[in-house]
CSV table of C-alpha atoms in Angstrom, one decimal:
chain,number,residue,atom,x,y,z
A,1348,MET,CA,39.7,-37.9,32.5
A,1349,ALA,CA,42.7,-39.3,34.3
A,1350,ILE,CA,44.0,-37.1,37.0
A,1351,SER,CA,47.4,-35.2,36.9
A,1352,LEU,CA,49.6,-34.2,39.8
A,1353,THR,CA,48.4,-30.6,39.3
A,1354,ASP,CA,44.7,-31.8,39.7
A,1355,LEU,CA,45.6,-33.8,42.8
A,1356,LEU,CA,47.4,-30.9,44.4
A,1357,ALA,CA,44.5,-28.6,43.7
A,1358,ASP,CA,42.0,-30.8,45.6
A,1359,ALA,CA,41.3,-28.7,48.7
A,1360,ALA,CA,39.9,-31.7,50.6
A,1361,LEU,CA,43.3,-33.3,50.6
A,1362,GLY,CA,45.3,-30.3,51.5
A,1363,LEU,CA,48.5,-31.4,49.8
A,1364,VAL,CA,51.3,-28.9,49.6
A,1365,ILE,CA,54.0,-28.9,47.0
A,1366,GLU,CA,57.5,-28.3,48.3
A,1367,GLY,CA,60.8,-28.0,46.5
A,1368,ARG,CA,61.5,-26.3,43.2
A,1369,THR,CA,60.4,-29.0,40.7
A,1370,GLU,CA,57.1,-28.2,39.0
A,1371,ALA,CA,54.3,-30.8,38.6
A,1372,PRO,CA,54.4,-32.6,35.3
A,1373,PRO,CA,51.3,-32.7,33.1
A,1374,HIS,CA,51.3,-36.5,32.7
A,1375,PRO,CA,48.4,-38.4,34.2
A,1376,ILE,CA,49.0,-40.4,37.3
A,1377,GLN,CA,48.8,-44.2,36.7
A,1378,TRP,CA,48.7,-45.3,40.3
A,1379,VAL,CA,49.5,-44.5,43.9
A,1380,ALA,CA,52.1,-46.7,45.6
A,1381,VAL,CA,52.5,-46.6,49.4
A,1382,THR,CA,55.9,-47.9,50.7
A,1383,GLU,CA,58.2,-47.8,53.7
A,1384,LEU,CA,60.9,-49.7,51.9
A,1385,GLU,CA,64.3,-48.2,51.5
A,1386,ASP,CA,64.4,-49.5,47.9
A,1387,PRO,CA,60.9,-49.4,46.3
A,1388,ARG,CA,62.1,-50.1,42.7
A,1389,PRO,CA,60.9,-53.7,42.5
A,1390,PHE,CA,57.4,-52.7,43.2
A,1391,LEU,CA,57.1,-49.7,40.8
A,1392,GLY,CA,56.0,-49.7,37.2
A,1393,GLY,CA,56.4,-46.0,36.4
A,1394,ALA,CA,54.2,-42.9,36.4
A,1395,GLU,CA,53.1,-43.6,40.1
A,1396,VAL,CA,52.8,-41.2,43.0
A,1397,VAL,CA,55.0,-42.7,45.7
A,1398,LEU,CA,53.8,-42.1,49.3
A,1399,THR,CA,55.9,-42.7,52.4
A,1400,THR,CA,56.2,-41.5,56.0
A,1401,GLY,CA,60.0,-42.1,55.9
A,1402,LEU,CA,59.8,-44.7,58.7
A,1403,ARG,CA,63.2,-46.2,57.7
A,1404,LEU,CA,64.7,-43.1,56.3
A,1405,LYS,CA,66.7,-42.1,59.4
A,1406,THR,CA,69.7,-40.6,57.8
A,1407,GLY,CA,70.4,-38.1,55.0
A,1408,ALA,CA,72.1,-40.7,52.9
A,1409,ALA,CA,69.1,-43.1,53.2
A,1410,GLN,CA,66.8,-40.2,52.3
A,1411,ARG,CA,68.8,-39.3,49.2
A,1412,ALA,CA,69.1,-42.9,48.1
A,1413,PHE,CA,65.3,-43.4,48.4
A,1414,VAL,CA,64.7,-40.4,46.1
A,1415,ARG,CA,67.2,-41.6,43.5
A,1416,ARG,CA,65.7,-45.1,43.5
A,1417,ALA,CA,62.1,-43.8,43.1
A,1418,HIS,CA,63.2,-41.6,40.3
A,1419,GLU,CA,65.0,-44.5,38.6
A,1420,ALA,CA,61.8,-46.5,38.7
A,1421,GLY,CA,59.9,-43.8,36.9
A,1422,ALA,CA,57.9,-42.3,39.7
A,1423,LEU,CA,55.9,-39.2,38.8
A,1424,ALA,CA,56.1,-37.5,42.2
A,1425,LEU,CA,56.9,-38.2,45.9
A,1426,GLY,CA,54.4,-37.6,48.7
A,1427,PHE,CA,55.8,-37.4,52.2
A,1428,GLY,CA,53.5,-37.9,55.2
A,1429,VAL,CA,54.5,-35.6,58.1
A,1430,GLY,CA,53.7,-35.9,61.8
A,1431,LEU,CA,54.5,-39.5,62.3
A,1432,THR,CA,58.3,-40.1,62.1
A,1433,HIS,CA,59.2,-36.6,60.7
A,1434,ARG,CA,57.6,-33.3,61.5
A,1435,ARG,CA,58.5,-32.0,58.1
A,1436,ILE,CA,59.9,-33.3,54.8
A,1437,PRO,CA,63.7,-33.9,55.5
A,1438,ALA,CA,65.9,-31.3,53.9
A,1439,ALA,CA,68.2,-34.0,52.3
A,1440,LEU,CA,65.2,-35.6,50.7
A,1441,LEU,CA,64.0,-32.3,49.3
A,1442,ALA,CA,67.4,-31.4,48.0
A,1443,GLU,CA,67.8,-34.7,46.2
A,1444,ALA,CA,64.3,-34.4,44.7
A,1445,ASP,CA,65.2,-31.0,43.4
A,1446,GLU,CA,68.5,-32.4,42.1
A,1447,VAL,CA,66.9,-35.3,40.1
A,1448,GLY,CA,63.7,-33.3,39.1
A,1449,LEU,CA,61.2,-35.2,41.1
A,1450,PRO,CA,58.3,-33.2,42.5
A,1451,ALA,CA,57.8,-33.6,46.2
A,1452,PHE,CA,54.7,-32.6,48.2
A,1453,ARG,CA,53.7,-32.7,51.9
A,1454,VAL,CA,50.8,-34.9,53.1
A,1455,PRO,CA,49.3,-33.5,56.3
A,1456,TYR,CA,49.1,-35.9,59.3
A,1457,GLU,CA,45.3,-35.9,59.3
A,1458,VAL,CA,45.1,-37.0,55.6
A,1459,PRO,CA,45.3,-40.8,55.2
A,1460,PHE,CA,47.2,-42.2,52.3
A,1461,ILE,CA,44.1,-44.2,51.3
A,1462,ALA,CA,42.3,-40.9,50.6
A,1463,ILE,CA,44.9,-40.0,48.0
A,1464,GLY,CA,44.7,-43.5,46.5
A,1465,LYS,CA,40.9,-43.4,46.3
A,1466,ARG,CA,41.0,-40.0,44.6
A,1467,VAL,CA,43.3,-41.3,41.9
A,1468,ALA,CA,41.5,-44.6,41.6
A,1469,ASP,CA,38.1,-42.8,41.1
A,1470,ALA,CA,39.6,-40.7,38.4
A,1471,LEU,CA,41.1,-43.7,36.6
A,1472,SER,CA,37.8,-45.6,36.9
A,1473,ALA,CA,35.9,-42.7,35.4
A,1474,ASP,CA,38.4,-42.4,32.6
A,1475,HIS,CA,38.1,-46.2,32.0
A,1476,TYR,CA,34.3,-46.1,31.8
A,1477,ALA,CA,34.4,-43.1,29.5
A,1478,GLY,CA,36.7,-44.9,27.3
A,1479,LEU,CA,34.4,-48.0,27.2
A,1480,GLU,CA,31.4,-45.8,26.3
A,1481,GLU,CA,33.4,-44.1,23.6
A,1482,LEU,CA,34.5,-47.6,22.3
A,1483,LEU,CA,31.0,-49.0,22.3
A,1484,GLU,CA,29.8,-45.9,20.4
A,1485,GLY,CA,32.6,-46.4,18.0
A,1486,HIS,CA,31.7,-50.0,17.5
A,1487,ALA,CA,28.2,-49.1,16.7
A,1488,VAL,CA,29.2,-46.4,14.2
A,1489,LEU,CA,31.6,-48.7,12.4
A,1490,ALA,CA,29.2,-51.6,12.2
A,1491,SER,CA,26.4,-49.3,10.9
A,1492,ALA,CA,28.7,-47.8,8.3
A,1493,LEU,CA,29.8,-51.2,7.0
A,1494,LEU,CA,26.2,-52.5,6.8
A,1495,GLY,CA,25.0,-49.4,5.0
A,1496,ALA,CA,25.2,-48.6,1.4
A,1497,GLY,CA,28.8,-47.3,1.7
A,1498,GLY,CA,30.3,-50.6,2.8
A,1499,LEU,CA,34.0,-50.8,3.4
A,1500,GLY,CA,34.6,-47.3,2.1
A,1501,ALA,CA,32.1,-45.8,4.6
A,1502,LEU,CA,33.7,-47.8,7.4
A,1503,LEU,CA,37.2,-46.5,6.6
A,1504,GLY,CA,35.8,-43.0,6.4
A,1505,GLU,CA,34.3,-43.2,9.9
A,1506,LEU,CA,37.5,-44.8,11.2
A,1507,ALA,CA,39.6,-41.9,9.7
A,1508,ARG,CA,37.3,-39.4,11.3
A,1509,MET,CA,37.7,-41.1,14.7
A,1510,LEU,CA,41.5,-41.3,14.4
A,1511,GLY,CA,41.9,-37.8,12.9
A,1512,THR,CA,44.1,-39.2,10.1
A,1513,ASP,CA,43.9,-40.9,6.7
A,1514,VAL,CA,43.1,-44.6,6.5
A,1515,ALA,CA,43.3,-47.0,3.5
A,1516,LEU,CA,42.9,-50.7,2.9
A,1517,PHE,CA,45.3,-52.6,0.7
A,1518,GLN,CA,44.9,-56.1,-0.7
A,1519,TYR,CA,47.1,-58.0,-3.2
A,1520,GLY,CA,49.4,-55.0,-3.1
A,1521,ALA,CA,46.8,-52.5,-4.4
A,1522,ARG,CA,44.5,-50.0,-2.6
A,1523,ILE,CA,40.9,-51.3,-2.6
A,1524,ALA,CA,39.3,-48.7,-0.4
A,1525,GLY,CA,40.0,-45.6,1.7
A,1526,ALA,CA,42.3,-42.6,1.2
A,1527,THR,CA,43.9,-42.1,-2.2
A,1528,GLY,CA,46.3,-39.2,-1.9
A,1529,PRO,CA,46.5,-38.2,1.8
A,1530,ALA,CA,48.2,-34.9,2.6
A,1531,ARG,CA,50.1,-36.3,5.5
A,1532,PRO,CA,53.7,-36.5,6.8
A,1533,VAL,CA,56.0,-38.2,4.3
A,1534,ASP,CA,59.1,-40.3,4.8
A,1535,ALA,CA,62.6,-39.7,3.4
A,1536,ALA,CA,61.6,-41.0,0.0
A,1537,GLY,CA,58.7,-38.5,-0.2
A,1538,SER,CA,56.0,-41.1,0.3
A,1539,THR,CA,53.2,-41.0,2.8
A,1540,ALA,CA,54.3,-42.6,6.1
A,1541,TRP,CA,51.8,-45.4,6.8
A,1542,HIS,CA,51.5,-47.6,9.9
A,1543,ARG,CA,50.3,-51.0,8.5
A,1544,LEU,CA,48.2,-53.5,10.4
A,1545,PRO,CA,47.6,-57.0,9.0
A,1546,ILE,CA,44.0,-58.1,8.2
A,1547,ALA,CA,43.3,-61.9,8.4
A,1548,THR,CA,41.2,-63.2,5.5
A,1549,GLY,CA,42.4,-66.8,5.1
A,1550,LEU,CA,44.0,-65.9,1.8
A,1551,LYS,CA,47.5,-65.2,0.7
A,1552,ASP,CA,46.5,-61.6,-0.2
A,1553,ARG,CA,48.9,-59.5,1.9
A,1554,CYS,CA,45.9,-57.5,3.2
A,1555,THR,CA,46.7,-54.6,5.4
A,1556,LEU,CA,44.9,-51.7,7.0
A,1557,ALA,CA,47.1,-48.6,6.6
A,1558,ILE,CA,46.8,-45.6,8.9
A,1559,ALA,CA,48.8,-42.4,8.1
A,1560,GLU,CA,51.3,-41.4,10.8
A,1561,PRO,CA,51.3,-40.1,13.4
A,1562,TYR,CA,49.4,-43.2,14.7
A,1563,GLY,CA,48.5,-44.1,18.3
A,1564,HIS,CA,46.8,-47.5,18.9
A,1565,THR,CA,43.2,-47.4,20.1
A,1566,ALA,CA,40.9,-50.3,20.8
A,1567,VAL,CA,38.5,-49.2,18.1
A,1568,VAL,CA,41.2,-50.1,15.5
A,1569,ASP,CA,41.1,-53.7,16.8
A,1570,TYR,CA,37.4,-53.8,16.2
A,1571,ALA,CA,37.8,-52.2,12.7
A,1572,GLN,CA,40.3,-54.9,11.9
A,1573,SER,CA,37.9,-57.7,12.9
A,1574,LEU,CA,35.0,-56.1,10.9
A,1575,ILE,CA,37.2,-55.7,7.8
A,1576,SER,CA,38.4,-59.3,8.1
A,1577,VAL,CA,34.8,-60.7,8.3
A,1578,GLU,CA,33.7,-58.5,5.4
A,1579,LEU,CA,36.6,-59.4,3.1
A,1580,THR,CA,36.1,-63.1,3.9
A,1581,ASN,CA,32.4,-62.8,3.0
A,1582,GLN,CA,33.2,-60.9,-0.2
A,1583,ALA,CA,35.7,-63.6,-1.2
A,1584,ARG,CA,33.1,-66.3,-0.6
A,1585,ASN,CA,30.5,-64.4,-2.6
A,1586,ARG,CA,32.9,-63.7,-5.4
A,1587,THR,CA,33.7,-67.4,-5.7
A,1588,GLY,CA,30.0,-68.3,-6.0
A,1589,ALA,CA,29.2,-65.5,-8.5
A,1590,ARG,CA,32.2,-66.3,-10.7
A,1591,THR,CA,31.3,-70.0,-10.8
A,1592,ALA,CA,27.7,-69.2,-11.9
A,1593,VAL,CA,28.8,-66.6,-14.5
A,1594,GLY,CA,31.4,-69.0,-15.7
A,1595,GLN,CA,28.9,-71.7,-16.3
A,1596,LEU,CA,26.7,-69.3,-18.3
A,1597,LEU,CA,29.7,-68.1,-20.4
A,1598,GLU,CA,30.7,-71.7,-21.0
A,1599,ASP,CA,27.2,-72.4,-22.4
A,1600,VAL,CA,27.4,-69.4,-24.7
A,1601,VAL,CA,31.0,-70.3,-25.9
A,1602,ARG,CA,30.0,-73.9,-26.6
A,1603,GLY,CA,27.0,-72.8,-28.6
A,1604,THR,CA,24.5,-74.6,-26.3
A,1605,LEU,CA,22.9,-71.2,-25.4
A,1606,THR,CA,22.2,-68.9,-28.3
A,1607,GLY,CA,19.9,-66.2,-29.6
A,1608,ALA,CA,17.3,-64.4,-27.5
A,1609,GLU,CA,17.5,-66.9,-24.6
A,1610,ALA,CA,21.3,-66.2,-24.3
A,1611,ALA,CA,20.7,-62.5,-24.4
A,1612,VAL,CA,18.2,-62.7,-21.6
A,1613,ARG,CA,20.4,-64.9,-19.4
A,1614,LEU,CA,23.4,-62.7,-20.0
A,1615,ALA,CA,21.5,-59.6,-19.2
A,1616,GLY,CA,20.5,-61.2,-15.9
A,1617,SER,CA,24.3,-61.4,-15.1
A,1618,GLY,CA,24.8,-57.7,-16.0
A,1619,MET,CA,25.8,-58.1,-19.6
A,1620,ASP,CA,23.7,-56.2,-22.1
A,1621,THR,CA,24.6,-57.9,-25.3
A,1622,ALA,CA,22.8,-55.2,-27.4
A,1623,GLN,CA,25.9,-53.2,-26.5
A,1624,ARG,CA,29.4,-53.9,-27.7
A,1625,HIS,CA,31.6,-56.0,-25.3
A,1626,ARG,CA,35.1,-57.2,-25.2
A,1627,VAL,CA,36.3,-60.4,-23.6
A,1628,LEU,CA,39.6,-60.7,-21.6
A,1629,ILE,CA,40.9,-64.1,-20.5
A,1630,VAL,CA,43.3,-64.1,-17.5
A,1631,ASP,CA,45.5,-67.2,-17.0
A,1632,VAL,CA,48.0,-67.6,-14.2
A,1633,ALA,CA,50.6,-70.3,-13.2
A,1634,SER,CA,48.9,-73.6,-12.4
A,1635,GLY,CA,49.7,-73.3,-8.7
A,1636,GLN,CA,48.1,-69.9,-8.5
A,1637,ARG,CA,44.8,-70.6,-10.2
A,1638,ARG,CA,42.8,-70.9,-6.9
A,1639,SER,CA,43.5,-67.2,-6.4
A,1640,LEU,CA,41.4,-66.3,-9.5
A,1641,ARG,CA,38.2,-67.4,-7.6
A,1642,THR,CA,38.6,-64.7,-5.0
A,1643,LEU,CA,40.9,-62.1,-6.5
A,1644,PRO,CA,39.2,-58.7,-6.3
A,1645,LEU,CA,39.4,-56.5,-9.4
A,1646,PRO,CA,41.3,-53.2,-9.3
A,1647,ASP,CA,39.7,-49.8,-9.1
A,1648,GLY,CA,37.8,-48.8,-12.2
A,1649,TRP,CA,36.9,-52.4,-13.1
A,1650,GLU,CA,33.6,-52.5,-11.3
A,1651,GLY,CA,31.6,-52.7,-14.6
A,1652,ALA,CA,33.3,-56.0,-15.6
A,1653,SER,CA,31.4,-59.3,-15.4
A,1654,ALA,CA,33.7,-62.1,-14.2
A,1655,GLY,CA,33.4,-65.8,-14.6
A,1656,LEU,CA,35.6,-68.9,-14.3
A,1657,VAL,CA,36.0,-71.0,-17.5
A,1658,ASP,CA,38.5,-73.8,-17.7
A,1659,GLU,CA,40.2,-72.5,-14.5
A,1660,ARG,CA,40.8,-69.1,-16.1
A,1661,LEU,CA,39.2,-65.8,-15.2
A,1662,VAL,CA,37.0,-64.5,-18.1
A,1663,LEU,CA,36.1,-60.8,-17.9
A,1664,VAL,CA,33.4,-59.3,-20.1
A,1665,LEU,CA,33.8,-55.5,-20.4
A,1666,PRO,CA,31.4,-53.0,-21.9
A,1667,ALA,CA,33.3,-51.5,-24.8
A,1668,PRO,CA,32.5,-47.7,-24.4
A,1669,ALA,CA,34.1,-47.5,-20.9
A,1670,ALA,CA,36.4,-50.5,-20.9
A,1671,PRO,CA,39.5,-49.8,-18.8
A,1672,ASP,CA,43.0,-50.4,-20.1
A,1673,PRO,CA,44.0,-54.1,-20.0
A,1674,ALA,CA,47.6,-53.0,-19.3
A,1675,GLU,CA,46.4,-51.7,-16.0
A,1676,LEU,CA,45.1,-55.1,-15.1
A,1677,SER,CA,48.4,-56.7,-16.1
A,1678,ARG,CA,50.3,-54.4,-13.8
A,1679,TYR,CA,47.8,-55.2,-11.0
A,1680,LEU,CA,48.2,-58.9,-11.4
A,1681,HIS,CA,52.0,-58.5,-11.3
A,1682,GLY,CA,51.8,-56.4,-8.2
A,1683,ALA,CA,49.6,-59.2,-6.6
A,1684,GLY,CA,52.5,-61.6,-7.1
A,1685,LEU,CA,50.8,-63.6,-9.9
A,1686,THR,CA,52.6,-64.9,-13.0
A,1687,SER,CA,49.9,-64.0,-15.4
A,1688,ARG,CA,49.0,-63.8,-19.1
A,1689,ILE,CA,46.0,-61.8,-20.5
A,1690,GLY,CA,44.4,-62.5,-23.8
A,1691,VAL,CA,42.3,-59.7,-25.2
A,1692,GLY,CA,39.5,-60.3,-27.7
A,1693,GLY,CA,37.8,-57.9,-30.2
A,1694,THR,CA,34.8,-55.7,-29.5
A,1695,TYR,CA,31.4,-57.0,-30.7
A,1696,ALA,CA,27.7,-56.9,-29.9
A,1697,HIS,CA,25.2,-59.8,-29.3
A,1698,PRO,CA,25.8,-63.2,-27.8
A,1699,ASN,CA,27.6,-64.5,-30.9
A,1700,GLY,CA,29.9,-61.5,-30.8
A,1701,LEU,CA,30.7,-62.3,-27.2
A,1702,ARG,CA,31.5,-65.9,-28.2
A,1703,TRP,CA,33.7,-64.7,-31.1
A,1704,SER,CA,35.6,-62.3,-28.8
A,1705,TYR,CA,36.2,-65.2,-26.3
A,1706,PHE,CA,37.8,-67.3,-29.0
A,1707,GLU,CA,39.9,-64.4,-30.2
A,1708,ALA,CA,41.1,-63.8,-26.6
A,1709,ARG,CA,41.8,-67.5,-26.1
A,1710,GLU,CA,43.8,-67.7,-29.3
A,1711,ALA,CA,45.8,-64.5,-28.4
A,1712,LEU,CA,46.6,-66.0,-25.0
A,1713,GLN,CA,48.8,-68.6,-26.8
A,1714,ARG,CA,51.4,-66.0,-27.6
A,1715,GLY,CA,52.6,-66.3,-24.0
A,1716,GLN,CA,53.2,-62.6,-23.4
A,1717,ALA,CA,51.9,-60.8,-20.3
A,1718,LEU,CA,49.4,-58.9,-22.5
A,1719,ASN,CA,48.3,-60.4,-25.8
A,1720,LEU,CA,46.0,-58.5,-28.1
A,1721,ALA,CA,43.7,-60.2,-30.6
A,1722,ASP,CA,44.7,-60.7,-34.3
A,1723,ARG,CA,42.4,-59.5,-37.1
A,1724,LEU,CA,39.5,-61.7,-37.9
A,1725,SER,CA,40.6,-65.0,-39.6
A,1726,LEU,CA,38.9,-68.0,-41.1
A,1727,THR,CA,41.1,-70.1,-38.9
A,1728,SER,CA,39.7,-68.5,-35.7
A,1729,LEU,CA,36.2,-68.9,-37.0
A,1730,LEU,CA,36.7,-72.6,-37.7
A,1731,MET,CA,38.2,-73.1,-34.3
A,1732,SER,CA,35.3,-71.4,-32.5
A,1733,SER,CA,32.9,-73.9,-33.9
A,1734,THR,CA,31.8,-76.8,-31.7
A,1735,ASP,CA,30.2,-78.6,-34.5
A,1736,ALA,CA,33.5,-79.6,-36.2
A,1737,PRO,CA,35.3,-82.4,-34.3
A,1738,LEU,CA,38.6,-80.5,-34.4
A,1739,ALA,CA,40.0,-82.1,-31.2
A,1740,ASP,CA,39.5,-85.6,-32.5
A,1741,LEU,CA,41.0,-84.7,-35.9
A,1742,ALA,CA,44.0,-83.1,-34.3
A,1743,ALA,CA,44.6,-86.0,-32.0
A,1744,GLU,CA,44.3,-88.5,-34.9
A,1745,THR,CA,46.8,-86.5,-37.0
A,1746,LEU,CA,49.4,-85.7,-34.4
A,1747,LYS,CA,49.3,-88.8,-32.2
A,1748,PRO,CA,51.8,-90.8,-34.3
A,1749,LEU,CA,54.3,-87.9,-34.0
A,1750,GLU,CA,53.8,-87.6,-30.3
A,1751,ALA,CA,54.3,-91.3,-29.8
A,1752,PHE,CA,57.5,-91.3,-32.0
A,1753,ASP,CA,58.9,-88.2,-30.2
A,1754,GLU,CA,58.2,-89.8,-26.8
A,1755,ALA,CA,59.9,-93.0,-27.8
A,1756,HIS,CA,62.9,-91.5,-29.6
A,1757,GLY,CA,63.2,-87.9,-28.5
A,1758,SER,CA,63.3,-87.0,-32.2
A,1759,GLY,CA,61.7,-83.5,-32.0
A,1760,LEU,CA,59.3,-84.1,-35.0
A,1761,LEU,CA,56.5,-81.9,-33.5
A,1762,SER,CA,58.8,-79.0,-32.7
A,1763,THR,CA,60.4,-79.2,-36.1
A,1764,LEU,CA,57.0,-79.2,-37.8
A,1765,GLN,CA,55.8,-76.3,-35.7
A,1766,ARG,CA,58.8,-74.1,-36.6
A,1767,TYR,CA,58.5,-75.2,-40.3
A,1768,LEU,CA,54.9,-73.9,-40.4
A,1769,ASP,CA,55.7,-70.8,-38.4
A,1770,LEU,CA,58.6,-69.9,-40.7
A,1771,ASP,CA,56.6,-70.2,-43.9
A,1772,GLY,CA,58.1,-73.5,-45.0
A,1773,SER,CA,61.7,-72.4,-45.1
A,1774,VAL,CA,64.1,-75.3,-44.4
A,1775,ALA,CA,67.0,-72.9,-44.0
A,1776,ALA,CA,65.2,-70.7,-41.5
A,1777,VAL,CA,64.2,-73.8,-39.4
A,1778,ALA,CA,67.7,-75.2,-39.5
A,1779,ALA,CA,69.1,-71.8,-38.2
A,1780,ASP,CA,66.4,-71.5,-35.6
A,1781,LEU,CA,66.8,-75.0,-34.2
A,1782,ASP,CA,70.6,-75.1,-34.7
A,1783,LEU,CA,70.3,-78.1,-37.0
A,1784,HIS,CA,71.7,-79.2,-40.4
A,1785,ARG,CA,69.3,-78.6,-43.3
A,1786,ASN,CA,69.4,-82.3,-44.2
A,1787,THR,CA,68.3,-83.1,-40.6
A,1788,VAL,CA,65.3,-80.8,-41.1
A,1789,ARG,CA,64.5,-82.4,-44.4
A,1790,TYR,CA,64.8,-85.9,-42.9
A,1791,ARG,CA,62.5,-85.0,-40.0
A,1792,LEU,CA,59.9,-83.6,-42.4
A,1793,GLN,CA,60.0,-86.9,-44.4
A,1794,GLN,CA,59.3,-88.7,-41.2
A,1795,VAL,CA,56.3,-86.5,-40.6
A,1796,VAL,CA,55.0,-87.5,-44.0
A,1797,ALA,CA,55.6,-91.2,-43.3
A,1798,LEU,CA,53.9,-91.2,-39.9
A,1799,THR,CA,50.9,-88.9,-40.6
A,1800,GLY,CA,50.3,-89.2,-44.4
A,1801,TYR,CA,50.3,-85.4,-44.6
A,1802,ASP,CA,53.0,-83.5,-46.5
A,1803,PRO,CA,53.7,-80.0,-45.1
A,1804,ALA,CA,55.1,-79.0,-48.5
A,1805,VAL,CA,51.6,-79.5,-50.0
A,1806,THR,CA,49.2,-76.6,-49.4
A,1807,ALA,CA,46.1,-78.6,-48.4
A,1808,ASP,CA,48.2,-80.9,-46.1
A,1809,ARG,CA,50.0,-77.9,-44.6
A,1810,VAL,CA,46.6,-76.3,-43.7
A,1811,HIS,CA,45.5,-79.5,-42.1
A,1812,LEU,CA,48.7,-79.8,-40.0
A,1813,TYR,CA,48.5,-76.1,-39.1
A,1814,LEU,CA,45.0,-76.4,-37.7
A,1815,ALA,CA,45.9,-79.6,-35.9
A,1816,LEU,CA,48.8,-77.9,-34.1
A,1817,ARG,CA,46.6,-74.8,-33.2
A,1818,VAL,CA,43.9,-77.0,-31.7
A,1819,ARG,CA,46.5,-78.9,-29.8
A,1820,ALA,CA,48.0,-75.7,-28.4
A,1821,LEU,CA,44.5,-74.6,-27.2
A,1822,GLY,CA,44.1,-77.8,-25.3
């Protein structure tokens, strides 16, 4: 332990004698400074014991000034060596020390200043080594906790025990491990007061280690930061690989190239028991944010989801009986700073059911809301889930003349056709919706007929145009 002035004065081998009325403070001594300068301030850093024989302190004014300057520099106490230039501590020096509250003690002539310095240095050295031993032990405990079954949660638990306070880890704005509801001091808003330390992961994830106040920095926290950084980086790398592999498997199932018993076995190997009912969620984000879907951790409660990347979107397969609320995921994504849309499919069993749920979720995603639930089953969705029908080619063949004409003339044929079909063939409703004259709408529909050969007023042609537009919207 570091030595205090009380400990130093109690050392019988030194024979130091406190004089004056100021009591010894409990603070540890940081160093011993020996000086014969009249102004020692440039050479003091604070919390030192200042030793002097008063060689240059010939007058009361000089003695008082010396005390004031030592006190201004943050000295902890003043030791005066007697028997060389002064037989006793000068009265002016003692009076000024009492005035400013600086303890003063007498150093006998036979006690060298170096003995006092050695005593303090030995105490500081012992304290330093004890701190190193404690730090090394803490390193071993934290590393063992992380490498054990408990992972990050166990590491944070051990760190909380060492610090005597609550600890939590936040990533993408959400808590991913550690304390959930700490009973700790709160700020003016009634929330727990956290001291936040950044964790470097190489991602734009706003990752922080939060320690409940009161917080005092220790070296073990630095080590915990580095361990957490390495672990989260490894998790992100592993998450990317796993999602790529699961995505390839789901893509084979969705495209119908992997079916039946073989599909069930392969899916079970990735944690999806297709004998049970599952629901598919598709998460899409803004194009500039899609890289984050490779590494984005899922929020608490979503550990049972299988995650894969299909067409740069995150596909989640959730077991139906314990599926968490998709609205919770939407809030989490918003909190992570992502501009996201979620499409939610229906709940089905078997590989074909998973495939069907995927197409429902993909179709629901086209509504463009933050959270989009699947419609009831429809023949349209069933037809669009088939990879046997060349829908993409048929759609392109039908709509290409309209796209080319719109590009060349800015005529808005595609948008007019889309609204006409959405509004159940009402020219008046389309005119009001697009702020056009009814005759303009009719003229554009005639151009659609002329360019494509399909008349949206005829039921069979309307179905064809509707499917073409839906396929085009799905990309």
